[in-house]
Short mmCIF file of C-alpha atoms (C1' of nucleotides) in Angstrom, two decimals:
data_model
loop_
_atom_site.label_atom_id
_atom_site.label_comp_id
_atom_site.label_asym_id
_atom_site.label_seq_id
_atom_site.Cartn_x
_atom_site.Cartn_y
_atom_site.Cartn_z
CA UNK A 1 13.68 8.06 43.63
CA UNK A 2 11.29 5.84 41.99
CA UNK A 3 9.90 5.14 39.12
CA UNK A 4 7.14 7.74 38.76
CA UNK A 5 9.59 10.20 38.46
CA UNK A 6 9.27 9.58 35.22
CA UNK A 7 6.06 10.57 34.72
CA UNK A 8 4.97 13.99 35.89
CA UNK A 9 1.14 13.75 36.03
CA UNK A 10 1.56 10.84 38.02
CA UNK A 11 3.81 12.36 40.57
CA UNK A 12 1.08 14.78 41.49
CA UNK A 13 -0.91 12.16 42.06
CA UNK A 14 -2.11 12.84 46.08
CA UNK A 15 -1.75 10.18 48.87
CA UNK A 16 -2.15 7.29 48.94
CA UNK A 17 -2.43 6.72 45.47
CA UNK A 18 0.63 7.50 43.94
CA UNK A 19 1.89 4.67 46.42
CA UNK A 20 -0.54 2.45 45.69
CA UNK A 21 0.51 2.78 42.09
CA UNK A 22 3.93 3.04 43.04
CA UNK A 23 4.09 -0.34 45.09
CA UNK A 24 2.20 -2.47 42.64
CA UNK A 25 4.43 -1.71 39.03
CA UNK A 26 6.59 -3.87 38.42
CA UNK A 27 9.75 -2.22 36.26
CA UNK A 28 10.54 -4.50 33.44
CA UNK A 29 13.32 -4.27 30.66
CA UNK A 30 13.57 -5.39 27.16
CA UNK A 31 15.88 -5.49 24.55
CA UNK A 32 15.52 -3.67 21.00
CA UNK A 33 13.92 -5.67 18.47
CA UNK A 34 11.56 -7.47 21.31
CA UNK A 35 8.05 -8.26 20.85
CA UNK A 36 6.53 -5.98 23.30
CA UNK A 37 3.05 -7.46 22.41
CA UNK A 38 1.75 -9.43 19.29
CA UNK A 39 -2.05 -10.15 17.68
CA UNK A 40 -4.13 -12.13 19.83
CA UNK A 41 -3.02 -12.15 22.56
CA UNK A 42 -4.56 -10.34 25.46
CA UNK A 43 -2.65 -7.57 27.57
CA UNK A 44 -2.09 -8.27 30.85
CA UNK A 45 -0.61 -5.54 32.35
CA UNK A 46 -0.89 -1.38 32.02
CA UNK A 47 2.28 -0.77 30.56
CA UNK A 48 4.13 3.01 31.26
CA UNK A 49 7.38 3.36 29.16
CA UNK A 50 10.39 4.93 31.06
CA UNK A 51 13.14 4.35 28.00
CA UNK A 52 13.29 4.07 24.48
CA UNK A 53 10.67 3.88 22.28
CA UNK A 54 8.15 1.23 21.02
CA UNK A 55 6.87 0.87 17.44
CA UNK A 56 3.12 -0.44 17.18
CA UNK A 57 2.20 -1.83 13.67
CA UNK A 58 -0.69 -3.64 11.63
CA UNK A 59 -0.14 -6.64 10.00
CA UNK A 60 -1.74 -7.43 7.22
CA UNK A 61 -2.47 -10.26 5.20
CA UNK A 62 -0.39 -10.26 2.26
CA UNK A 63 2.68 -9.14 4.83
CA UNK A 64 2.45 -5.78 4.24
CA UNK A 65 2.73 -3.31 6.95
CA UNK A 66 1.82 0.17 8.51
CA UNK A 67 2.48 1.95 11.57
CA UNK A 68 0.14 2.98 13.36
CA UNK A 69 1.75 5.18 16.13
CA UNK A 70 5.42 5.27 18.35
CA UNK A 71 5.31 5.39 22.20
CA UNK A 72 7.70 7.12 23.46
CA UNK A 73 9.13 7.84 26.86
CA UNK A 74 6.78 9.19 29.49
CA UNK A 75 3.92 7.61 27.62
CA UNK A 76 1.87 4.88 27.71
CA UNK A 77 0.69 2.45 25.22
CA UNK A 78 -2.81 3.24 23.79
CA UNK A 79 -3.44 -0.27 22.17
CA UNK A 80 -2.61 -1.87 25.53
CA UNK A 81 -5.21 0.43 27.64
CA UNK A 82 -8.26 0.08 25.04
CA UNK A 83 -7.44 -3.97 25.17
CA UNK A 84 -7.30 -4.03 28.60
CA UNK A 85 -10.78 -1.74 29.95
CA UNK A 86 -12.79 -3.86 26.83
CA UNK A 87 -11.15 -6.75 27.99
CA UNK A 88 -9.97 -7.54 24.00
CA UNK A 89 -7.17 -8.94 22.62
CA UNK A 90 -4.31 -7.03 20.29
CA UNK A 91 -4.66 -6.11 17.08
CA UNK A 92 -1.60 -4.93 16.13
CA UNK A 93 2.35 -5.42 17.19
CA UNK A 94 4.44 -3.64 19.39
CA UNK A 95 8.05 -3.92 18.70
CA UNK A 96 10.66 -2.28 21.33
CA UNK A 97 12.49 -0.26 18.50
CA UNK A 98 15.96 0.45 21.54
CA UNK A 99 16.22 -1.19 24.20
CA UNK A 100 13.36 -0.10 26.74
CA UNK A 101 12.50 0.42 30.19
CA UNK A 102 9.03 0.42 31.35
CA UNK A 103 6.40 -0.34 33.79
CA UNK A 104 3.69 -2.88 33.96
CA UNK A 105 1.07 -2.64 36.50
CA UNK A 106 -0.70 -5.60 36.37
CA UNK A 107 -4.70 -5.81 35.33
CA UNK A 108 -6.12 -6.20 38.90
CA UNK A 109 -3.74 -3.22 40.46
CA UNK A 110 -4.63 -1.23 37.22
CA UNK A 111 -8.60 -1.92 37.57
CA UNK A 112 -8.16 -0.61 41.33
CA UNK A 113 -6.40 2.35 40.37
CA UNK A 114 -8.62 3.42 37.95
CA UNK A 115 -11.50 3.41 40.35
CA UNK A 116 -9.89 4.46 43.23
CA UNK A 117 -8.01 8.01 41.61
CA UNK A 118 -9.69 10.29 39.88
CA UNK A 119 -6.41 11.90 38.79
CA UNK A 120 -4.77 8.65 37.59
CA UNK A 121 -8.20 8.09 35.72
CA UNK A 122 -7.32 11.56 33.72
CA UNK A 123 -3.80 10.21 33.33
CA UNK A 124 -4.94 7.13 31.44
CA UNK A 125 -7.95 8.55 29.25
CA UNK A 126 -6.69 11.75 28.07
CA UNK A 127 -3.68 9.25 26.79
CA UNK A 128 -6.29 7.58 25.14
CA UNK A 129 -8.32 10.16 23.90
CA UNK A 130 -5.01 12.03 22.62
CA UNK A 131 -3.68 8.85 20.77
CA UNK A 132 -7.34 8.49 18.94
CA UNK A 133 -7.17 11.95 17.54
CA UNK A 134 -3.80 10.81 15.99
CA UNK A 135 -5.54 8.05 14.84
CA UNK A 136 -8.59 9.77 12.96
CA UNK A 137 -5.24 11.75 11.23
CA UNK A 138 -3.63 8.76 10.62
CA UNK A 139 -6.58 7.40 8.61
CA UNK A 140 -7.46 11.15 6.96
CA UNK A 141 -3.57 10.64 5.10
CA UNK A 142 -3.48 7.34 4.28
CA UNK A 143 -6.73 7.75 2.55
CA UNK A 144 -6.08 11.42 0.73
CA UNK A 145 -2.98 12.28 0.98
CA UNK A 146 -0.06 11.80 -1.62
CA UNK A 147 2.50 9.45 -0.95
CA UNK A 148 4.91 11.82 -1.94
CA UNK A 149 3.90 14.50 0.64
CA UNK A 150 3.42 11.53 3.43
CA UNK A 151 6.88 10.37 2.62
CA UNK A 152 8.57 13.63 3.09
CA UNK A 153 6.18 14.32 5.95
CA UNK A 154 8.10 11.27 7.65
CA UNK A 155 11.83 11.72 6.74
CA UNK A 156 11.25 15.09 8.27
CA UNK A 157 9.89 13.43 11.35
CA UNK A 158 12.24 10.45 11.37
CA UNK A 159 15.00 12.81 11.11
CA UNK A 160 14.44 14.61 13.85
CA UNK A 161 17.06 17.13 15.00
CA UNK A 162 19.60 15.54 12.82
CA UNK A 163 19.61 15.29 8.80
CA UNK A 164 20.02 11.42 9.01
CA UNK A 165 17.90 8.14 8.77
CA UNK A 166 19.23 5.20 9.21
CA UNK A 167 16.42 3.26 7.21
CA UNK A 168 16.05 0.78 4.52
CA UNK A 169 13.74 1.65 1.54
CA UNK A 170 11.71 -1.52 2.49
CA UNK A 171 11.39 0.04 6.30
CA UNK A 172 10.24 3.11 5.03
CA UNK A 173 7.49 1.71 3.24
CA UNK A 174 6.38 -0.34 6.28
CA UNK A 175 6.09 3.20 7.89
CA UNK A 176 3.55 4.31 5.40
CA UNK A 177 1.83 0.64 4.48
CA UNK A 178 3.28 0.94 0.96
CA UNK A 179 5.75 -0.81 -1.25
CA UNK A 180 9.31 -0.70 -1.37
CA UNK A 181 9.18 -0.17 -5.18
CA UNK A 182 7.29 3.42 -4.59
CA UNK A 183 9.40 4.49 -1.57
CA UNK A 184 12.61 3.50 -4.36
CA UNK A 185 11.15 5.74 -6.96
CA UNK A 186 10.30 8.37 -4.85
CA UNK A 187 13.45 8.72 -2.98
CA UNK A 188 15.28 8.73 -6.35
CA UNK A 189 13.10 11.70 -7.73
CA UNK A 190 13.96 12.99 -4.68
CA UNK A 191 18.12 12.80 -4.76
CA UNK A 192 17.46 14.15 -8.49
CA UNK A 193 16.42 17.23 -6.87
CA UNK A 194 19.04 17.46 -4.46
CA UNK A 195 16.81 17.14 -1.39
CA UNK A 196 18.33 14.01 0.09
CA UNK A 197 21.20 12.03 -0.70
CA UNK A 198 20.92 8.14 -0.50
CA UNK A 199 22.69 5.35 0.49
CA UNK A 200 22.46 1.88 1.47
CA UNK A 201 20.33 1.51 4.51
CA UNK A 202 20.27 5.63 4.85
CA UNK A 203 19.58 8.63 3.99
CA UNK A 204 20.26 12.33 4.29
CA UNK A 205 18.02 14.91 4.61
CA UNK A 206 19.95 17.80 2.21
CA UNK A 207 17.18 20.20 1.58
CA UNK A 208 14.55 20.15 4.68
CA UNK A 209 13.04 23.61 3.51
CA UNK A 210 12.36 22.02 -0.02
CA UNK A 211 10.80 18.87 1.62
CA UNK A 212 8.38 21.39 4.22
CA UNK A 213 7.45 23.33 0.97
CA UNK A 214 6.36 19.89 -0.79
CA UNK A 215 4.21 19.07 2.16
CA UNK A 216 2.66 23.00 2.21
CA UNK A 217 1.88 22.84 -1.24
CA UNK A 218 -1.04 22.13 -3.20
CA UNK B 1 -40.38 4.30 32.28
CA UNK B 2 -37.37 6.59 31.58
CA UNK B 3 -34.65 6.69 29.19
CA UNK B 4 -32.43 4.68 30.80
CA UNK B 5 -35.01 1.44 29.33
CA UNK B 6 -33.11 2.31 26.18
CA UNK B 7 -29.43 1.25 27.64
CA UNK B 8 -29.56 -2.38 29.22
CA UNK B 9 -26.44 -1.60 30.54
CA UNK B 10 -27.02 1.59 32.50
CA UNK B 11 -30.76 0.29 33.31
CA UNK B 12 -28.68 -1.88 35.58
CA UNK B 13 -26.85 0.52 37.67
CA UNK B 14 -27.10 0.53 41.37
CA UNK B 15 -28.48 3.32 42.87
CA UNK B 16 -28.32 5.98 43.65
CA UNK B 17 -25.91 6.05 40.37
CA UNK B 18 -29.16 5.07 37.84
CA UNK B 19 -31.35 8.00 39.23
CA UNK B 20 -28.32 10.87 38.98
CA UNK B 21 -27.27 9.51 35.68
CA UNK B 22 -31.36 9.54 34.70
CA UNK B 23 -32.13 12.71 36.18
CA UNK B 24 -29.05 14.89 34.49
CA UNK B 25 -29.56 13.90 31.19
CA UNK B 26 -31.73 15.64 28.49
CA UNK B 27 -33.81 13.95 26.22
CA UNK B 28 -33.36 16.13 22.65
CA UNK B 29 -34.33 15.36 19.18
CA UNK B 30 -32.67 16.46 15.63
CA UNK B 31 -34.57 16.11 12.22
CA UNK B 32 -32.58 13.64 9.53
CA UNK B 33 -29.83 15.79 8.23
CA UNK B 34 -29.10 17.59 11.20
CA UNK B 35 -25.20 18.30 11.99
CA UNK B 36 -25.13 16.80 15.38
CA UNK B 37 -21.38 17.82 15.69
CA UNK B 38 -18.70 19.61 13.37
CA UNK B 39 -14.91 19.79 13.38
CA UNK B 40 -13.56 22.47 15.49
CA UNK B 41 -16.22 22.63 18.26
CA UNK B 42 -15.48 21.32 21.91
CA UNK B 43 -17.97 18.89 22.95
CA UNK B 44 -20.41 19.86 25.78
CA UNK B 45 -22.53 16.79 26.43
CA UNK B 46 -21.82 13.31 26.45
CA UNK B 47 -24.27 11.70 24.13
CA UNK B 48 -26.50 8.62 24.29
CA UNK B 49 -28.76 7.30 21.43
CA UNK B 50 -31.87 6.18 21.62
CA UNK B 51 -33.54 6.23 18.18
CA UNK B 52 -31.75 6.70 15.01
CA UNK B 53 -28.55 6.56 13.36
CA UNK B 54 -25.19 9.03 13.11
CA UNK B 55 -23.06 8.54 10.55
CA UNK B 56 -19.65 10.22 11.68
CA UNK B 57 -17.52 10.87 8.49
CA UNK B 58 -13.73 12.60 8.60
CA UNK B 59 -13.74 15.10 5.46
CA UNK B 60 -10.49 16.16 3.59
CA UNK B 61 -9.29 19.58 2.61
CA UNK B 62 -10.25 18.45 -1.41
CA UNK B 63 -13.80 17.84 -0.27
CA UNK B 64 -13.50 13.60 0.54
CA UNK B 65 -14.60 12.29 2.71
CA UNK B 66 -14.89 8.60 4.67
CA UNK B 67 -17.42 7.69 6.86
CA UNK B 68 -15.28 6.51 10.39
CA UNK B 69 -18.22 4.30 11.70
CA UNK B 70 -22.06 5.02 12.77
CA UNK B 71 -23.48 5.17 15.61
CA UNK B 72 -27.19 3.30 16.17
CA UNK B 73 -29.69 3.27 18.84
CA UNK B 74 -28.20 1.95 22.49
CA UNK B 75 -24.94 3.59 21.51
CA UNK B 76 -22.97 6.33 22.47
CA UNK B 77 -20.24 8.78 20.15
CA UNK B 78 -16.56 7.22 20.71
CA UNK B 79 -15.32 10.76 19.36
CA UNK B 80 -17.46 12.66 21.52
CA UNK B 81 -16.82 10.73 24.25
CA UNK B 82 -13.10 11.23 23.90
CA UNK B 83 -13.03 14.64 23.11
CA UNK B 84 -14.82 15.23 26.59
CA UNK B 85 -12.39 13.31 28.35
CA UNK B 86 -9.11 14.64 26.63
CA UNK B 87 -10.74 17.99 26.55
CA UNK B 88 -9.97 18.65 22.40
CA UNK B 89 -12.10 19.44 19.56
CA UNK B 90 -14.18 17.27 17.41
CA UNK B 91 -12.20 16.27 14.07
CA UNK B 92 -14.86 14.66 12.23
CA UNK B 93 -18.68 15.93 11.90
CA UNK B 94 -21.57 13.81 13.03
CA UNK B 95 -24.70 13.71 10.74
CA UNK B 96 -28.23 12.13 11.80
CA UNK B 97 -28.66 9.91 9.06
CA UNK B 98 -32.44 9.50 10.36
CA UNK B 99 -34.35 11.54 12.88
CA UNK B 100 -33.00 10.77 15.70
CA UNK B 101 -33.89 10.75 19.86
CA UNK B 102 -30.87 10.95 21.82
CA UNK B 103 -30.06 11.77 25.46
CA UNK B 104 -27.34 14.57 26.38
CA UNK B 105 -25.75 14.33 29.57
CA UNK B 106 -23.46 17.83 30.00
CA UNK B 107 -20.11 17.47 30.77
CA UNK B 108 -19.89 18.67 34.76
CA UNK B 109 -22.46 15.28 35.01
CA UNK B 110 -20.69 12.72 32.83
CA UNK B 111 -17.56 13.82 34.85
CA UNK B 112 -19.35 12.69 38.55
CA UNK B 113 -21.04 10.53 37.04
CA UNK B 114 -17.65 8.74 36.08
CA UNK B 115 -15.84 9.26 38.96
CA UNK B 116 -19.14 7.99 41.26
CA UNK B 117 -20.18 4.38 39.05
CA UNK B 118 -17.95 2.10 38.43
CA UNK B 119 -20.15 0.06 36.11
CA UNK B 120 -20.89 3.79 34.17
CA UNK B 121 -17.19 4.30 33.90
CA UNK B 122 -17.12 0.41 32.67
CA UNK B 123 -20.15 0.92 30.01
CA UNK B 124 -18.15 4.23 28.41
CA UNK B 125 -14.65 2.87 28.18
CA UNK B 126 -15.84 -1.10 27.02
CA UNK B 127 -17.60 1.13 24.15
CA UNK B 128 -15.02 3.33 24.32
CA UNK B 129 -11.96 0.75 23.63
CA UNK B 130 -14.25 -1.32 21.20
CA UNK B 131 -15.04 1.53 19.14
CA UNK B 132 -10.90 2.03 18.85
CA UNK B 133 -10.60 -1.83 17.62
CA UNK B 134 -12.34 -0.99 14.37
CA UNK B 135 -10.48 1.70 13.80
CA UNK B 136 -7.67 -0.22 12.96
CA UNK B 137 -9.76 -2.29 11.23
CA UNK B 138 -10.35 0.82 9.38
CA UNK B 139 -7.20 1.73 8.87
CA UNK B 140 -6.02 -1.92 7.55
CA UNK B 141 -9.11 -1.78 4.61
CA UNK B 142 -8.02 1.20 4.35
CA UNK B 143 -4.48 0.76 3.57
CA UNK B 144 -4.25 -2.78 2.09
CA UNK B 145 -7.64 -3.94 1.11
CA UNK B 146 -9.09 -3.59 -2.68
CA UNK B 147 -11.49 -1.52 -3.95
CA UNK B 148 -14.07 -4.48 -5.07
CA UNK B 149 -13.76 -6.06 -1.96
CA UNK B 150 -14.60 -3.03 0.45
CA UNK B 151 -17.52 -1.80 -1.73
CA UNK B 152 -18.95 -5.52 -1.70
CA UNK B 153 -18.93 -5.72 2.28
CA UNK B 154 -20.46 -2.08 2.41
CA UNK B 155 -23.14 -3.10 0.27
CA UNK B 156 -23.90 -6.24 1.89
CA UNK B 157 -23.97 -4.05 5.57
CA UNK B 158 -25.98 -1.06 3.60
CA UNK B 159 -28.40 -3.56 2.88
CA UNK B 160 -28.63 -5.35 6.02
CA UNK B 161 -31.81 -7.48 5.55
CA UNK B 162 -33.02 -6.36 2.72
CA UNK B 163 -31.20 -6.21 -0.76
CA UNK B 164 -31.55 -2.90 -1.17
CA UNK B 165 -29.29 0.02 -1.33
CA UNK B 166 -30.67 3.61 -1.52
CA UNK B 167 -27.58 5.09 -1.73
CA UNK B 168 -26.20 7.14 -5.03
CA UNK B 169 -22.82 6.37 -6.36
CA UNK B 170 -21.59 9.53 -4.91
CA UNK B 171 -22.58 8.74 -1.58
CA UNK B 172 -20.89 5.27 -1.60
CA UNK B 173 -17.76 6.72 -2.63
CA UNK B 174 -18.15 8.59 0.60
CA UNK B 175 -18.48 5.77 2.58
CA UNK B 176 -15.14 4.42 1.14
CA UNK B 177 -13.46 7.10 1.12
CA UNK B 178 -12.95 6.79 -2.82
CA UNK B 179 -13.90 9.16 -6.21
CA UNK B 180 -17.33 8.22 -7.44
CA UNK B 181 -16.01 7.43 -10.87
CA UNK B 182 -14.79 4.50 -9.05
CA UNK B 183 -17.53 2.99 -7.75
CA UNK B 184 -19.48 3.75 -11.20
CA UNK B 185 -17.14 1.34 -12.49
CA UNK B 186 -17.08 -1.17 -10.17
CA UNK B 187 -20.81 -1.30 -10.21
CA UNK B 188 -21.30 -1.43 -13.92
CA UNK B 189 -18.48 -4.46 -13.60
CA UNK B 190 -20.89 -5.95 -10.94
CA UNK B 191 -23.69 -5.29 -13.22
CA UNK B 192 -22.24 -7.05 -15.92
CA UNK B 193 -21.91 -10.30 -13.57
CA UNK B 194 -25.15 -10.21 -12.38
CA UNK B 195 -24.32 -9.57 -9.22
CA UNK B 196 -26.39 -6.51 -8.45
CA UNK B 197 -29.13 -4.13 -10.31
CA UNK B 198 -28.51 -0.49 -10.79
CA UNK B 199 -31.45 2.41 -10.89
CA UNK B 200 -31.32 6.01 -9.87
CA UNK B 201 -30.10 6.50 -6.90
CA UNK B 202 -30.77 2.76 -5.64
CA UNK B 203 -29.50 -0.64 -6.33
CA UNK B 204 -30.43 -3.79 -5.52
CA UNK B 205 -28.25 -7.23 -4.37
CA UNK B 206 -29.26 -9.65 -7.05
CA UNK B 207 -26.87 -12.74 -5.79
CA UNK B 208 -25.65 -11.70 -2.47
CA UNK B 209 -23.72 -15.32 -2.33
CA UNK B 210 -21.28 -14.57 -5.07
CA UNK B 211 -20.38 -10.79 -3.43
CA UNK B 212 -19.81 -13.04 -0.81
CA UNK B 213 -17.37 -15.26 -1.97
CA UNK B 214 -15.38 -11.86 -3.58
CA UNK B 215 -14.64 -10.75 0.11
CA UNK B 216 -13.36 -14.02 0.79
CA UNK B 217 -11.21 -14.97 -1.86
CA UNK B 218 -7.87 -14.21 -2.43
"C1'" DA C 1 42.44 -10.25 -2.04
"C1'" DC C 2 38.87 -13.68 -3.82
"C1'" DT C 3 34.56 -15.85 -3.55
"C1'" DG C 4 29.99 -16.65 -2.11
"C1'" DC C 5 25.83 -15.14 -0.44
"C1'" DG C 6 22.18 -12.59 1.44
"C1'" DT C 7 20.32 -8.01 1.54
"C1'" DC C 8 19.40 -3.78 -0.60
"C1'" DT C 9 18.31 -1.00 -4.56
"C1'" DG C 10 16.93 0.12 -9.50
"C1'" DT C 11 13.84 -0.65 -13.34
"C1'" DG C 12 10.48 -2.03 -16.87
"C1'" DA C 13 5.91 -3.70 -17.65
"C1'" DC C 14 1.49 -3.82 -16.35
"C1'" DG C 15 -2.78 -3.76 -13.40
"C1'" DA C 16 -5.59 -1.05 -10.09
"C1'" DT C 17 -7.09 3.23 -8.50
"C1'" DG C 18 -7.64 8.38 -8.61
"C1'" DT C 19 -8.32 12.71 -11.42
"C1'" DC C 20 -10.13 15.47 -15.01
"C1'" DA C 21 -13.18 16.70 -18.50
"C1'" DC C 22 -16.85 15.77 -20.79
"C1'" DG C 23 -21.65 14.43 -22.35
"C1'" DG C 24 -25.88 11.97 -21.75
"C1'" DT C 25 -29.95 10.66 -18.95
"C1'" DC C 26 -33.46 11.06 -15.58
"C1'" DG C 27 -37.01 13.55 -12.64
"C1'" DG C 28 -39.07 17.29 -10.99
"C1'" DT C 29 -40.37 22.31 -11.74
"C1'" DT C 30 -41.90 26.21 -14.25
"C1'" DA D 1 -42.94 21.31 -23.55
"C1'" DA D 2 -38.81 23.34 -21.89
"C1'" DC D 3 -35.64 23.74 -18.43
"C1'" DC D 4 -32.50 22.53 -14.81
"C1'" DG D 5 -30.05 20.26 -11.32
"C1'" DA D 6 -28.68 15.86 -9.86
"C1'" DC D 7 -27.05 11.49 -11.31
"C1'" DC D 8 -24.50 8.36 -14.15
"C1'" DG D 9 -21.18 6.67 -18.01
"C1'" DT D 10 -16.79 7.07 -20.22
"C1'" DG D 11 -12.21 8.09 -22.27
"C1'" DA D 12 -7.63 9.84 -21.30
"C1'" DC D 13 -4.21 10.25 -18.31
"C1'" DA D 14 -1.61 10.45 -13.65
"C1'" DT D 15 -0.45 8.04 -9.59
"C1'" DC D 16 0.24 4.02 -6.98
"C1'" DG D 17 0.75 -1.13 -6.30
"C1'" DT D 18 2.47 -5.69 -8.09
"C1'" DC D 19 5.54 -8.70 -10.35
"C1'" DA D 20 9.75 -10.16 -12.23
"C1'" DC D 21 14.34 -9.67 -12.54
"C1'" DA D 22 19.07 -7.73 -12.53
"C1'" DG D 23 22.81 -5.40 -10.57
"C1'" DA D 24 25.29 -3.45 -6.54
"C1'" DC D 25 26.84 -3.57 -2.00
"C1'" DG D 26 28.62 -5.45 2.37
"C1'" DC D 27 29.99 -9.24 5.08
"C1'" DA D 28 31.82 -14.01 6.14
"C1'" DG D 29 34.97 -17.50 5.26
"C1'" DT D 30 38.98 -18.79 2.98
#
DNA sequence: ACTGCGTCTGTGACGATGTCACGGTCGGTT
DNA sequence: AACCGACCGTGACATCGTCACAGACGCAGT
């Protein structure tokens, strides 16, 4: 078993280039809370996450914050590719949010991939391509949408199957490049309708269909 | 002389990848106005400008809308171009801002075409990944930066070498993403410092130096 | 248990931006 | 001249961001 068995459209890739690409990664590990990558520096490898997930974030300024997008496993990291074919240097952060597992194929091997496989080529762009949808989205909300709707929007999403999330007021805002004083005041209005319950560094999701019907709305 | 003059970049392929690229693509022309792509249709050429701008603007349910970036002669679409690789539909709508001359190469083409040249493959993806940089760029005005500040740099790019803006407020808003009550104000605040002229439909950059020195303080 | 101490949360005041509802002005057309 | 649609100005109010500060909570050390 090796490490593409993580990642199914690269396991179909034919001879010999899945062991091309197999041979040159290199699988790397990283605690949570690591700097996977920071602003300005430039990437120097392809990186494919097997575990955990990574949170990538913009900076800005005044220390405010917003994230931009999560890699997850099976995925790679979209920031890292477009840096690496324009030969640029990072924008943004990646933080490992658990501890991770991934892969980094290095520039050169990734160059000679990309040229040599037409399959591995699909692998990587349609990544891209998919990520840069999200990203037109991304930029559609922050710019029309209600912060009320984009925070429930999240706690739904940060939630996942469970009810709970384990987040700060101050992290939440980071999420949606706001302040902690508006994620406070919403979350309050919030409890006062019974749809989540607070508490310090968490909260519960009580009333998910009332939070969906916020979002519909309107 | 063919179209390829137009694109320094593919004017220096090797053959035989210049005379396939030259030979597949169609020179076609749209009048200013023209809707050179809309949300919901799948891309079906890759496209190449010659002549002409595209403004390509994201539009919300409520009728917003923010212009994403533009597109000028020498250039190609970064959402076309990864639609047709990821295979998805266009999000945003492209508009020709002027009439514009540009050269379609249909998909089955732009696929060999990618697969055959490396330095094709290099010339999408560099404009590709650079096109992705200021979208976070985007996204961090977006998100963080002030209103006075973001309609100062737009009017200083609108005007480019002249002073001149023949934009109405409306239209500006639209480039901001903003309500043009907004801008009205800002404008009549500008107005007020001398800073620009206002007419119909126009303005003019009276003391470019001082707009200047708004997008770099604080 | 008591005491600090740093982090997290709540809140009022106010500035900046977005929304709504007007009304006035300008240019071109009939 | 009269009209009409597009463009612009403005007040009132809602929402969101900023600032200042206070209280509450958990943890460490005693």
């Amino acid at each position: 078993m090796t490490w593409t068995d993580h990642f199914p459209e690269l396991k179909k890739l034919p001879e010999p280039s899945q062991s091309m690409v197999e041979r040159a990664g290199r699988v790397v590990s990283l605690p949570a809370g690591a700097v996977v990558f920071g602003p300005g520096q430039p990437p120097q490898n392809y990186l494919l996450l097997i575990n955990g997930t990574v949170r990538v974030h913009q900076l800005s300024e005044a220390g405010r914050e917003i994230v931009l997008y999560r890699v997850t496993a099976g995925e790679s990291c979209a920031m890292t590719t477009a840096c690496l074919i324009g030969d640029e240097v990072y924008q943004a952060e990646g933080v490992a949010e658990t501890p991770i597992e991934a892969v980094a194929l290095p520039k050169a091997a990734f160059d000679e991939a990309i040229s040599k496989s037409p399959e591995f080529r699909r692998f990587v762009f349609a990544a891209l391509s998919s990520r840069m949808t999200n990203l037109f989205k991304l930029i559609e909300e922050v710019a029309f949408s209600r912060i009320d709707i984009r925070l429930a929007q999240r706690l739904l999403d940060l939630a996942g199957d469970s009810d709970r999330v384990p987040m700060t007021h101050q992290q939440l805002a980071s999420e949606l490049g706001t302040a902690r004083e508006v994620i406070s005041r919403q979350l309050t209005e919030f409890q006062r309708r019974g749809w989540v319950a607070t508490s310090r560094g968490a909260l519960t999701i009580v009333d998910a269909a009332a939070l969906r019907q916020l979002i519909n709305a309107r």
